[in-house]
PDB file of C-alpha atoms and ligand atoms in Angstrom:
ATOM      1  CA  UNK A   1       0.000   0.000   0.000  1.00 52.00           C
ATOM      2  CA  UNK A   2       1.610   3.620  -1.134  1.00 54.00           C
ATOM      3  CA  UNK A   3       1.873   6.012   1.717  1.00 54.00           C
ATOM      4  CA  UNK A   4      -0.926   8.690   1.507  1.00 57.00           C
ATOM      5  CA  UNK A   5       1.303  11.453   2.714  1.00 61.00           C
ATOM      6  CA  UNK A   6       3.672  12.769  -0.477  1.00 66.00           C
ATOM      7  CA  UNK A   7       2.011  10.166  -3.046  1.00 79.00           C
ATOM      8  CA  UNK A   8       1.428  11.533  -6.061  1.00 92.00           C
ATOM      9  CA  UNK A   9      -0.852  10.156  -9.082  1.00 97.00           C
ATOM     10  CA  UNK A  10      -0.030   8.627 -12.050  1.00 98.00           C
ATOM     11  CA  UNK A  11      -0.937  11.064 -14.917  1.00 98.00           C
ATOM     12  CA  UNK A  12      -2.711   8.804 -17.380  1.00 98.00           C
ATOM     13  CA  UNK A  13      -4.878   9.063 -20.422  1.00 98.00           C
ATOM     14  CA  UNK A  14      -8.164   7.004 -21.559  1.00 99.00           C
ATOM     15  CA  UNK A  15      -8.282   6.164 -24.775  1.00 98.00           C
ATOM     16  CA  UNK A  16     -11.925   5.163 -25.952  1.00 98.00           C
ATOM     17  CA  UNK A  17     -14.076   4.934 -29.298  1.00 98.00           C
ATOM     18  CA  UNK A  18     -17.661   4.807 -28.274  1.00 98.00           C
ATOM     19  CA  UNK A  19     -19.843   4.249 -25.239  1.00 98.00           C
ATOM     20  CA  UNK A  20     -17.261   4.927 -22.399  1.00 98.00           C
ATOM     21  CA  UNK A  21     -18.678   2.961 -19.349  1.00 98.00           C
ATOM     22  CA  UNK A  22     -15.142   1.985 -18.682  1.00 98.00           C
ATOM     23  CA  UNK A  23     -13.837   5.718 -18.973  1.00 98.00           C
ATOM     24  CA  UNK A  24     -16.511   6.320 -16.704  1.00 98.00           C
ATOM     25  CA  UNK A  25     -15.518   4.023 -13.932  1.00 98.00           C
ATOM     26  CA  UNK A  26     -12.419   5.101 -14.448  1.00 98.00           C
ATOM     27  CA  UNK A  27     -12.870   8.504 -13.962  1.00 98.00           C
ATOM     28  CA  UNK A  28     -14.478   7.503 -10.456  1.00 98.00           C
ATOM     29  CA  UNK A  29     -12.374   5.559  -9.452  1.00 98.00           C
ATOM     30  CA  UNK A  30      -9.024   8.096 -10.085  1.00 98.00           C
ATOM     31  CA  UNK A  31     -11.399  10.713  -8.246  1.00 98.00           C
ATOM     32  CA  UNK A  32     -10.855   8.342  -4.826  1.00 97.00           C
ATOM     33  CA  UNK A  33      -8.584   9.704  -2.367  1.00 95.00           C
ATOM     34  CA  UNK A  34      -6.086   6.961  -2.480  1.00 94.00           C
ATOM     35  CA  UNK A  35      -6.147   5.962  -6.078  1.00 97.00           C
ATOM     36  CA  UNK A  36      -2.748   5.548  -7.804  1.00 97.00           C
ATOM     37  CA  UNK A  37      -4.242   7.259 -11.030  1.00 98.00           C
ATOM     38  CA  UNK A  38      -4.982  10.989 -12.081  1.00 98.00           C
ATOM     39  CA  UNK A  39      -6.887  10.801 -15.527  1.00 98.00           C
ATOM     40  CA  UNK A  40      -5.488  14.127 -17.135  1.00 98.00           C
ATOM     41  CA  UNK A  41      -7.290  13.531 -21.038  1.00 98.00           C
ATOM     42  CA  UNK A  42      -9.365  11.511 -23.194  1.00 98.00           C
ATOM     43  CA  UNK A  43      -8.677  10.626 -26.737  1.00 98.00           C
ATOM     44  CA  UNK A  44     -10.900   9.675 -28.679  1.00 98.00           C
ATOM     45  CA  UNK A  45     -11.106   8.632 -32.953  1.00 98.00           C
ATOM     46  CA  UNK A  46     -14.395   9.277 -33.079  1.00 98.00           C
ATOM     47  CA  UNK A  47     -16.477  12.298 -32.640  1.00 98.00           C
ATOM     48  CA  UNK A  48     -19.348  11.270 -31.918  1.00 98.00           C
ATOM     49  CA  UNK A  49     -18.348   8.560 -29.432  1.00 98.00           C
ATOM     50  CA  UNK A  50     -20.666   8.754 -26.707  1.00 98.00           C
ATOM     51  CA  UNK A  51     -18.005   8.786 -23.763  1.00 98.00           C
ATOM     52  CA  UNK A  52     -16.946  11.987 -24.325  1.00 98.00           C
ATOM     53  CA  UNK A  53     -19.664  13.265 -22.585  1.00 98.00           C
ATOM     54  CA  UNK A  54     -17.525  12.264 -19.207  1.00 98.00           C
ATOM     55  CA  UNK A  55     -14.964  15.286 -20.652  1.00 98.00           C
ATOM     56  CA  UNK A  56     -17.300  17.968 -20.028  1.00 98.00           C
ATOM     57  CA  UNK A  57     -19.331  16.386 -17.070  1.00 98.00           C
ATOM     58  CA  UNK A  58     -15.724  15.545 -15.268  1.00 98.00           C
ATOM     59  CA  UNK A  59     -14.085  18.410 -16.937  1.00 98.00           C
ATOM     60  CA  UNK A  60     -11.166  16.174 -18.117  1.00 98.00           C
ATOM     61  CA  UNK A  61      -9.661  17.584 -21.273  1.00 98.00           C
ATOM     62  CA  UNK A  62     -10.659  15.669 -24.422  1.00 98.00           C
ATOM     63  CA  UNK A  63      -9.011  15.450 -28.147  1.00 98.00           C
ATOM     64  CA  UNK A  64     -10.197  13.923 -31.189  1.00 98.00           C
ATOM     65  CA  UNK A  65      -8.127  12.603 -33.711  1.00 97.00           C
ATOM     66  CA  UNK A  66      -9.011  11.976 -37.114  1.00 95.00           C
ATOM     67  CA  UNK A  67      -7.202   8.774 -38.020  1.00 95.00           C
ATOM     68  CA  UNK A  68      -7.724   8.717 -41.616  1.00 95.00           C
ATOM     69  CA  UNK A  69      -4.179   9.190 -41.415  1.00 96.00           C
ATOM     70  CA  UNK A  70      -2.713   7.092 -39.021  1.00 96.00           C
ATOM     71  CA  UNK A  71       0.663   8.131 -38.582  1.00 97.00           C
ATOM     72  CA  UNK A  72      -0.194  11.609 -38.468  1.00 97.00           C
ATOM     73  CA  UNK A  73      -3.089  10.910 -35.822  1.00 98.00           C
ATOM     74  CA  UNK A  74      -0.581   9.419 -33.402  1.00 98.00           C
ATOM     75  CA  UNK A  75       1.978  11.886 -33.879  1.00 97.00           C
ATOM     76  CA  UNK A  76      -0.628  14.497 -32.736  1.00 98.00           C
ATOM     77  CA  UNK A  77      -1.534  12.306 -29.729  1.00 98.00           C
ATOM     78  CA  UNK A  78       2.126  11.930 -29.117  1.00 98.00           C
ATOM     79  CA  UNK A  79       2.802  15.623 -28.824  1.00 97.00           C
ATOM     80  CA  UNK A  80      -0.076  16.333 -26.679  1.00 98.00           C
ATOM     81  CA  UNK A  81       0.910  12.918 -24.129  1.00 98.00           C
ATOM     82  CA  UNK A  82       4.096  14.306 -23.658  1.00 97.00           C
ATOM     83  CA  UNK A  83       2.695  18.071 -23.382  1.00 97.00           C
ATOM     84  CA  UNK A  84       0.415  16.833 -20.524  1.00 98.00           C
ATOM     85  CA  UNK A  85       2.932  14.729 -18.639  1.00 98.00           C
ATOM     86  CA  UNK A  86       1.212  11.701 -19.412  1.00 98.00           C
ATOM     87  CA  UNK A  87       2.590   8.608 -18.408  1.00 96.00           C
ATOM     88  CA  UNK A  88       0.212   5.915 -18.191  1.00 98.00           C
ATOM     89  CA  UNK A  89      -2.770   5.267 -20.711  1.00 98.00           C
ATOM     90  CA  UNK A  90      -5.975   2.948 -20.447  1.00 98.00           C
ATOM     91  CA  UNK A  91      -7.489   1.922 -23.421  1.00 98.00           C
ATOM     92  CA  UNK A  92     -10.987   1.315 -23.021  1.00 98.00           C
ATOM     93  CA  UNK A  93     -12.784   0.375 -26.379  1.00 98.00           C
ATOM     94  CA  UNK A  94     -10.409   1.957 -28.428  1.00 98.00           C
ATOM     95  CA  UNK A  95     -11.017   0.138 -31.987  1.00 96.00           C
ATOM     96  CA  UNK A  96      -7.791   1.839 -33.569  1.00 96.00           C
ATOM     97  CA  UNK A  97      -4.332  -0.524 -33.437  1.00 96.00           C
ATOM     98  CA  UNK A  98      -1.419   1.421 -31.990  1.00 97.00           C
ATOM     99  CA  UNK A  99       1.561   1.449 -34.251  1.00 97.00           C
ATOM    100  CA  UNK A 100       4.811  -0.621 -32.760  1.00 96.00           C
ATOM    101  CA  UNK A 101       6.606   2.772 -32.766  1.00 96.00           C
ATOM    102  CA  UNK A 102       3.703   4.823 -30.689  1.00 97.00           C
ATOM    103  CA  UNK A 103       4.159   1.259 -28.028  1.00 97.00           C
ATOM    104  CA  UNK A 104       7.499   1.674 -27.800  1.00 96.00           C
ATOM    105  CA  UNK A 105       7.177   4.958 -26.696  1.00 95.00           C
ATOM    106  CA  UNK A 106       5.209   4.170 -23.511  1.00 96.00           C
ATOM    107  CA  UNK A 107       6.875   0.479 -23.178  1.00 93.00           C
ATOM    108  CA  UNK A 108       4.880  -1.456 -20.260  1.00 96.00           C
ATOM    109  CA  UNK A 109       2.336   1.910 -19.561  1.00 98.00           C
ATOM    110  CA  UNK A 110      -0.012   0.760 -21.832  1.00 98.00           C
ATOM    111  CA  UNK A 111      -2.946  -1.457 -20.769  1.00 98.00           C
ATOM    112  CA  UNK A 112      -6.316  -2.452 -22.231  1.00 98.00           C
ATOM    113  CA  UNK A 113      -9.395  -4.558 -21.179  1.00 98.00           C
ATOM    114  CA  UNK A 114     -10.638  -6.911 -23.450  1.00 98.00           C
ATOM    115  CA  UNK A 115     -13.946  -8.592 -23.330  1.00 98.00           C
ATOM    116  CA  UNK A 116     -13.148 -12.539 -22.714  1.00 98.00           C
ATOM    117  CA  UNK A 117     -10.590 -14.332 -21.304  1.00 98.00           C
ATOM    118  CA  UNK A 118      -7.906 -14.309 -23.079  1.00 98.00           C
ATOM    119  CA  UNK A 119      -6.124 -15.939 -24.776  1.00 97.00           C
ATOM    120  CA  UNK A 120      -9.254 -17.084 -25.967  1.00 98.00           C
ATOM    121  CA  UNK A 121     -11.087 -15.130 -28.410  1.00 98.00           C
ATOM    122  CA  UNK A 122      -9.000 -12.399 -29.860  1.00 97.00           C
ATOM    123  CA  UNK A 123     -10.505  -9.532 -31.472  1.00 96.00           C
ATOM    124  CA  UNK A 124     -14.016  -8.170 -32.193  1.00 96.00           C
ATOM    125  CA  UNK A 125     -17.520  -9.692 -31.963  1.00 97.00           C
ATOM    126  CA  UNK A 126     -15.722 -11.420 -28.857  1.00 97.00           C
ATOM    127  CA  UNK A 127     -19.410 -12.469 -27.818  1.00 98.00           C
ATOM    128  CA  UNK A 128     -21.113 -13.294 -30.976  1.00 98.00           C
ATOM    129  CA  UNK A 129     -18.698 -16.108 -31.311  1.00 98.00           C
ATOM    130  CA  UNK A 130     -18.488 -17.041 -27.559  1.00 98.00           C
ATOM    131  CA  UNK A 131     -22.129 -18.013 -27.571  1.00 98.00           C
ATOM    132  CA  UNK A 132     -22.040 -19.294 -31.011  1.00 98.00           C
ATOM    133  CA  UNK A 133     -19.919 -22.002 -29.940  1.00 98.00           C
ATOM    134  CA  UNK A 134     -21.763 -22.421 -26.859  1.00 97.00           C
ATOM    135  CA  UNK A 135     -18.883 -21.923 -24.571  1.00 98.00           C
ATOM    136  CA  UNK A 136     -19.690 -22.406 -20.429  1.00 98.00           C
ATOM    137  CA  UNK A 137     -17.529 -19.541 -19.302  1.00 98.00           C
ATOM    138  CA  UNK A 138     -16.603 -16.402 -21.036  1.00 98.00           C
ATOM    139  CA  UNK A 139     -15.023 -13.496 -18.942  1.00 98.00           C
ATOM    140  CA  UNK A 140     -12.766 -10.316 -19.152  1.00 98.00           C
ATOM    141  CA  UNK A 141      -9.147  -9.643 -19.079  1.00 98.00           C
ATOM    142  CA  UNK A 142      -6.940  -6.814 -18.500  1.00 98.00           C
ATOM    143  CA  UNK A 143      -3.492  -6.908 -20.118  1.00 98.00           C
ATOM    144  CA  UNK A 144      -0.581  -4.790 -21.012  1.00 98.00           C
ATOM    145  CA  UNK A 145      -0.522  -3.504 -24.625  1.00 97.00           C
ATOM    146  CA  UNK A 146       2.214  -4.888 -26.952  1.00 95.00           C
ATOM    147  CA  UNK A 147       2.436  -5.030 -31.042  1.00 90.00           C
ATOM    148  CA  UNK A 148       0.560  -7.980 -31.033  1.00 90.00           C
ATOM    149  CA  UNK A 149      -2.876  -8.242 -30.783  1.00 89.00           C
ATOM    150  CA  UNK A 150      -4.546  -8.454 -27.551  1.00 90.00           C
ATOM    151  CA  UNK A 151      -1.687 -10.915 -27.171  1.00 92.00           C
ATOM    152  CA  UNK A 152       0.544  -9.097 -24.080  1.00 96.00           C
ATOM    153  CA  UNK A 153       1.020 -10.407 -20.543  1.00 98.00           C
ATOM    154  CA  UNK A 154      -2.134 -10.503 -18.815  1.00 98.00           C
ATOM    155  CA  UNK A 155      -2.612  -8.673 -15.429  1.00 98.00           C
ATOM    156  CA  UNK A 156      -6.091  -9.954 -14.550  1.00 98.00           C
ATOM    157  CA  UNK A 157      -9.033 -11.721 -15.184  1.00 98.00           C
ATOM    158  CA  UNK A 158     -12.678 -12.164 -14.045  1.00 98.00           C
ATOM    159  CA  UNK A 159     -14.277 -15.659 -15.439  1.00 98.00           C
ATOM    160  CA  UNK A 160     -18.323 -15.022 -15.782  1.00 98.00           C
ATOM    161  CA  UNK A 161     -20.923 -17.981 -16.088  1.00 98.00           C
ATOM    162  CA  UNK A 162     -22.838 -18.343 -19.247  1.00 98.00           C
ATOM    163  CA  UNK A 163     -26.255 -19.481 -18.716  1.00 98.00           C
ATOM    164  CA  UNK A 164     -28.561 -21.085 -21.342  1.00 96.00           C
ATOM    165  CA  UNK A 165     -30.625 -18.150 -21.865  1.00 97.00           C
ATOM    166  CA  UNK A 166     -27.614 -15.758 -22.650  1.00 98.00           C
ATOM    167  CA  UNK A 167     -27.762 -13.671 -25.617  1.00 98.00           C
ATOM    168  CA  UNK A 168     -24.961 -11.908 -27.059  1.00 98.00           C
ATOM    169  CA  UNK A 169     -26.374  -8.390 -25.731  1.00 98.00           C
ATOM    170  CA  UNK A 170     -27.099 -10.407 -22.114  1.00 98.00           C
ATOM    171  CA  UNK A 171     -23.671 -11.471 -22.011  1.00 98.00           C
ATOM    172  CA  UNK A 172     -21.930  -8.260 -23.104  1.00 98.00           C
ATOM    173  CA  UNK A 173     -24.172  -6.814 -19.907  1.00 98.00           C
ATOM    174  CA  UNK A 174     -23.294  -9.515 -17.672  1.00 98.00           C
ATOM    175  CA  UNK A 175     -18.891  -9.170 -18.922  1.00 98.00           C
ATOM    176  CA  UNK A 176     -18.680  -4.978 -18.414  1.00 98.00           C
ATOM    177  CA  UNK A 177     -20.299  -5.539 -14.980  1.00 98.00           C
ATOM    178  CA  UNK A 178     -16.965  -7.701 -14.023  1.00 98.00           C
ATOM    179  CA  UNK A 179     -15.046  -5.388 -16.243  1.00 98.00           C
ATOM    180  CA  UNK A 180     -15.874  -2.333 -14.604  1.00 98.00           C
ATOM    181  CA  UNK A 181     -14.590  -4.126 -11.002  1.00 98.00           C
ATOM    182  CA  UNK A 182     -11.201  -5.398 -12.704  1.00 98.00           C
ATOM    183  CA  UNK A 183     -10.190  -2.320 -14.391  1.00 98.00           C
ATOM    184  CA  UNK A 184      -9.345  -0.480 -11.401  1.00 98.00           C
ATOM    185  CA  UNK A 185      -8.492  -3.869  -8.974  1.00 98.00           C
ATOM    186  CA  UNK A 186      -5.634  -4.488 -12.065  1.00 98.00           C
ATOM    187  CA  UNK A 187      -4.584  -0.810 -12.014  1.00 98.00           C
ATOM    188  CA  UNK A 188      -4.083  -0.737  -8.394  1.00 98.00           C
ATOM    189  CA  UNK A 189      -2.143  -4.204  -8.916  1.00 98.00           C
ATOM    190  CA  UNK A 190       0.583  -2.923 -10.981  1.00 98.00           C
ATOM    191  CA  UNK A 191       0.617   0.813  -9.803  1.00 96.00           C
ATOM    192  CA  UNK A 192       0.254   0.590  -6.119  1.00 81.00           C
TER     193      UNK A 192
HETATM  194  C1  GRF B   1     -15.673  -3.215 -23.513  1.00 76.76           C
HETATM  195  O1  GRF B   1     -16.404  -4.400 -23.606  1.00 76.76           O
HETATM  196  C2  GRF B   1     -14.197  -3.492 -23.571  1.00 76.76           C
HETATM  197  O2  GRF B   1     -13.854  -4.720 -22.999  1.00 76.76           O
HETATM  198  C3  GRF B   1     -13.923  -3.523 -25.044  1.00 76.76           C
HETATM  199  O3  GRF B   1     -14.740  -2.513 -25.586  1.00 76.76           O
HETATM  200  C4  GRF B   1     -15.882  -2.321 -24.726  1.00 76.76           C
HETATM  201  C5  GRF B   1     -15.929  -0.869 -24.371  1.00 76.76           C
HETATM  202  O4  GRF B   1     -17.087  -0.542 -23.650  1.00 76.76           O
HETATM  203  N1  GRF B   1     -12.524  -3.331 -25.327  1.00 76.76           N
HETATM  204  P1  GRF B   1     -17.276   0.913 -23.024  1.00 76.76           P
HETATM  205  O5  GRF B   1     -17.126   1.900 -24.171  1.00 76.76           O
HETATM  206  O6  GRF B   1     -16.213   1.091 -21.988  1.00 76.76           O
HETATM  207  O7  GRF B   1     -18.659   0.921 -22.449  1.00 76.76           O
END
Protein backbone atom coordinates (compact mmCIF):
# COMPACT_ATOMS: atom_id res chain seq x y z
CA UNK A 1 0.00 0.00 0.00
CA UNK A 2 1.61 3.62 -1.13
CA UNK A 3 1.87 6.01 1.72
CA UNK A 4 -0.93 8.69 1.51
CA UNK A 5 1.30 11.45 2.71
CA UNK A 6 3.67 12.77 -0.48
CA UNK A 7 2.01 10.17 -3.05
CA UNK A 8 1.43 11.53 -6.06
CA UNK A 9 -0.85 10.16 -9.08
CA UNK A 10 -0.03 8.63 -12.05
CA UNK A 11 -0.94 11.06 -14.92
CA UNK A 12 -2.71 8.80 -17.38
CA UNK A 13 -4.88 9.06 -20.42
CA UNK A 14 -8.16 7.00 -21.56
CA UNK A 15 -8.28 6.16 -24.77
CA UNK A 16 -11.92 5.16 -25.95
CA UNK A 17 -14.08 4.93 -29.30
CA UNK A 18 -17.66 4.81 -28.27
CA UNK A 19 -19.84 4.25 -25.24
CA UNK A 20 -17.26 4.93 -22.40
CA UNK A 21 -18.68 2.96 -19.35
CA UNK A 22 -15.14 1.99 -18.68
CA UNK A 23 -13.84 5.72 -18.97
CA UNK A 24 -16.51 6.32 -16.70
CA UNK A 25 -15.52 4.02 -13.93
CA UNK A 26 -12.42 5.10 -14.45
CA UNK A 27 -12.87 8.50 -13.96
CA UNK A 28 -14.48 7.50 -10.46
CA UNK A 29 -12.37 5.56 -9.45
CA UNK A 30 -9.02 8.10 -10.09
CA UNK A 31 -11.40 10.71 -8.25
CA UNK A 32 -10.85 8.34 -4.83
CA UNK A 33 -8.58 9.70 -2.37
CA UNK A 34 -6.09 6.96 -2.48
CA UNK A 35 -6.15 5.96 -6.08
CA UNK A 36 -2.75 5.55 -7.80
CA UNK A 37 -4.24 7.26 -11.03
CA UNK A 38 -4.98 10.99 -12.08
CA UNK A 39 -6.89 10.80 -15.53
CA UNK A 40 -5.49 14.13 -17.14
CA UNK A 41 -7.29 13.53 -21.04
CA UNK A 42 -9.37 11.51 -23.19
CA UNK A 43 -8.68 10.63 -26.74
CA UNK A 44 -10.90 9.68 -28.68
CA UNK A 45 -11.11 8.63 -32.95
CA UNK A 46 -14.40 9.28 -33.08
CA UNK A 47 -16.48 12.30 -32.64
CA UNK A 48 -19.35 11.27 -31.92
CA UNK A 49 -18.35 8.56 -29.43
CA UNK A 50 -20.67 8.75 -26.71
CA UNK A 51 -18.00 8.79 -23.76
CA UNK A 52 -16.95 11.99 -24.33
CA UNK A 53 -19.66 13.26 -22.59
CA UNK A 54 -17.52 12.26 -19.21
CA UNK A 55 -14.96 15.29 -20.65
CA UNK A 56 -17.30 17.97 -20.03
CA UNK A 57 -19.33 16.39 -17.07
CA UNK A 58 -15.72 15.55 -15.27
CA UNK A 59 -14.09 18.41 -16.94
CA UNK A 60 -11.17 16.17 -18.12
CA UNK A 61 -9.66 17.58 -21.27
CA UNK A 62 -10.66 15.67 -24.42
CA UNK A 63 -9.01 15.45 -28.15
CA UNK A 64 -10.20 13.92 -31.19
CA UNK A 65 -8.13 12.60 -33.71
CA UNK A 66 -9.01 11.98 -37.11
CA UNK A 67 -7.20 8.77 -38.02
CA UNK A 68 -7.72 8.72 -41.62
CA UNK A 69 -4.18 9.19 -41.42
CA UNK A 70 -2.71 7.09 -39.02
CA UNK A 71 0.66 8.13 -38.58
CA UNK A 72 -0.19 11.61 -38.47
CA UNK A 73 -3.09 10.91 -35.82
CA UNK A 74 -0.58 9.42 -33.40
CA UNK A 75 1.98 11.89 -33.88
CA UNK A 76 -0.63 14.50 -32.74
CA UNK A 77 -1.53 12.31 -29.73
CA UNK A 78 2.13 11.93 -29.12
CA UNK A 79 2.80 15.62 -28.82
CA UNK A 80 -0.08 16.33 -26.68
CA UNK A 81 0.91 12.92 -24.13
CA UNK A 82 4.10 14.31 -23.66
CA UNK A 83 2.69 18.07 -23.38
CA UNK A 84 0.41 16.83 -20.52
CA UNK A 85 2.93 14.73 -18.64
CA UNK A 86 1.21 11.70 -19.41
CA UNK A 87 2.59 8.61 -18.41
CA UNK A 88 0.21 5.92 -18.19
CA UNK A 89 -2.77 5.27 -20.71
CA UNK A 90 -5.97 2.95 -20.45
CA UNK A 91 -7.49 1.92 -23.42
CA UNK A 92 -10.99 1.31 -23.02
CA UNK A 93 -12.78 0.37 -26.38
CA UNK A 94 -10.41 1.96 -28.43
CA UNK A 95 -11.02 0.14 -31.99
CA UNK A 96 -7.79 1.84 -33.57
CA UNK A 97 -4.33 -0.52 -33.44
CA UNK A 98 -1.42 1.42 -31.99
CA UNK A 99 1.56 1.45 -34.25
CA UNK A 100 4.81 -0.62 -32.76
CA UNK A 101 6.61 2.77 -32.77
CA UNK A 102 3.70 4.82 -30.69
CA UNK A 103 4.16 1.26 -28.03
CA UNK A 104 7.50 1.67 -27.80
CA UNK A 105 7.18 4.96 -26.70
CA UNK A 106 5.21 4.17 -23.51
CA UNK A 107 6.87 0.48 -23.18
CA UNK A 108 4.88 -1.46 -20.26
CA UNK A 109 2.34 1.91 -19.56
CA UNK A 110 -0.01 0.76 -21.83
CA UNK A 111 -2.95 -1.46 -20.77
CA UNK A 112 -6.32 -2.45 -22.23
CA UNK A 113 -9.39 -4.56 -21.18
CA UNK A 114 -10.64 -6.91 -23.45
CA UNK A 115 -13.95 -8.59 -23.33
CA UNK A 116 -13.15 -12.54 -22.71
CA UNK A 117 -10.59 -14.33 -21.30
CA UNK A 118 -7.91 -14.31 -23.08
CA UNK A 119 -6.12 -15.94 -24.78
CA UNK A 120 -9.25 -17.08 -25.97
CA UNK A 121 -11.09 -15.13 -28.41
CA UNK A 122 -9.00 -12.40 -29.86
CA UNK A 123 -10.50 -9.53 -31.47
CA UNK A 124 -14.02 -8.17 -32.19
CA UNK A 125 -17.52 -9.69 -31.96
CA UNK A 126 -15.72 -11.42 -28.86
CA UNK A 127 -19.41 -12.47 -27.82
CA UNK A 128 -21.11 -13.29 -30.98
CA UNK A 129 -18.70 -16.11 -31.31
CA UNK A 130 -18.49 -17.04 -27.56
CA UNK A 131 -22.13 -18.01 -27.57
CA UNK A 132 -22.04 -19.29 -31.01
CA UNK A 133 -19.92 -22.00 -29.94
CA UNK A 134 -21.76 -22.42 -26.86
CA UNK A 135 -18.88 -21.92 -24.57
CA UNK A 136 -19.69 -22.41 -20.43
CA UNK A 137 -17.53 -19.54 -19.30
CA UNK A 138 -16.60 -16.40 -21.04
CA UNK A 139 -15.02 -13.50 -18.94
CA UNK A 140 -12.77 -10.32 -19.15
CA UNK A 141 -9.15 -9.64 -19.08
CA UNK A 142 -6.94 -6.81 -18.50
CA UNK A 143 -3.49 -6.91 -20.12
CA UNK A 144 -0.58 -4.79 -21.01
CA UNK A 145 -0.52 -3.50 -24.63
CA UNK A 146 2.21 -4.89 -26.95
CA UNK A 147 2.44 -5.03 -31.04
CA UNK A 148 0.56 -7.98 -31.03
CA UNK A 149 -2.88 -8.24 -30.78
CA UNK A 150 -4.55 -8.45 -27.55
CA UNK A 151 -1.69 -10.92 -27.17
CA UNK A 152 0.54 -9.10 -24.08
CA UNK A 153 1.02 -10.41 -20.54
CA UNK A 154 -2.13 -10.50 -18.81
CA UNK A 155 -2.61 -8.67 -15.43
CA UNK A 156 -6.09 -9.95 -14.55
CA UNK A 157 -9.03 -11.72 -15.18
CA UNK A 158 -12.68 -12.16 -14.05
CA UNK A 159 -14.28 -15.66 -15.44
CA UNK A 160 -18.32 -15.02 -15.78
CA UNK A 161 -20.92 -17.98 -16.09
CA UNK A 162 -22.84 -18.34 -19.25
CA UNK A 163 -26.26 -19.48 -18.72
CA UNK A 164 -28.56 -21.09 -21.34
CA UNK A 165 -30.62 -18.15 -21.86
CA UNK A 166 -27.61 -15.76 -22.65
CA UNK A 167 -27.76 -13.67 -25.62
CA UNK A 168 -24.96 -11.91 -27.06
CA UNK A 169 -26.37 -8.39 -25.73
CA UNK A 170 -27.10 -10.41 -22.11
CA UNK A 171 -23.67 -11.47 -22.01
CA UNK A 172 -21.93 -8.26 -23.10
CA UNK A 173 -24.17 -6.81 -19.91
CA UNK A 174 -23.29 -9.52 -17.67
CA UNK A 175 -18.89 -9.17 -18.92
CA UNK A 176 -18.68 -4.98 -18.41
CA UNK A 177 -20.30 -5.54 -14.98
CA UNK A 178 -16.96 -7.70 -14.02
CA UNK A 179 -15.05 -5.39 -16.24
CA UNK A 180 -15.87 -2.33 -14.60
CA UNK A 181 -14.59 -4.13 -11.00
CA UNK A 182 -11.20 -5.40 -12.70
CA UNK A 183 -10.19 -2.32 -14.39
CA UNK A 184 -9.34 -0.48 -11.40
CA UNK A 185 -8.49 -3.87 -8.97
CA UNK A 186 -5.63 -4.49 -12.07
CA UNK A 187 -4.58 -0.81 -12.01
CA UNK A 188 -4.08 -0.74 -8.39
CA UNK A 189 -2.14 -4.20 -8.92
CA UNK A 190 0.58 -2.92 -10.98
CA UNK A 191 0.62 0.81 -9.80
CA UNK A 192 0.25 0.59 -6.12
C1 LIG B 1 -15.67 -3.22 -23.51
O1 LIG B 1 -16.40 -4.40 -23.61
C2 LIG B 1 -14.20 -3.49 -23.57
O2 LIG B 1 -13.85 -4.72 -23.00
C3 LIG B 1 -13.92 -3.52 -25.04
O3 LIG B 1 -14.74 -2.51 -25.59
C4 LIG B 1 -15.88 -2.32 -24.73
C5 LIG B 1 -15.93 -0.87 -24.37
O4 LIG B 1 -17.09 -0.54 -23.65
N1 LIG B 1 -12.52 -3.33 -25.33
P1 LIG B 1 -17.28 0.91 -23.02
O5 LIG B 1 -17.13 1.90 -24.17
O6 LIG B 1 -16.21 1.09 -21.99
O7 LIG B 1 -18.66 0.92 -22.45
Amino acid sequence: MRKLIGFKKTRSAVFISGTGSNLKNLIKFSNKKNSPISIKLIISNNKKAKGLKYSNQYKIKKKILNFKNHKTAEKKILKILFKKKINFICLAGFMKILSKNFIKKFKGKIINIHPSLLPKYKGLNTHVRVIKNKEKFSGCTVHFVTSKLDAGKIIMQKKVKIAAKDSAFSLKKKILKKEHIIYPAAIRKILN
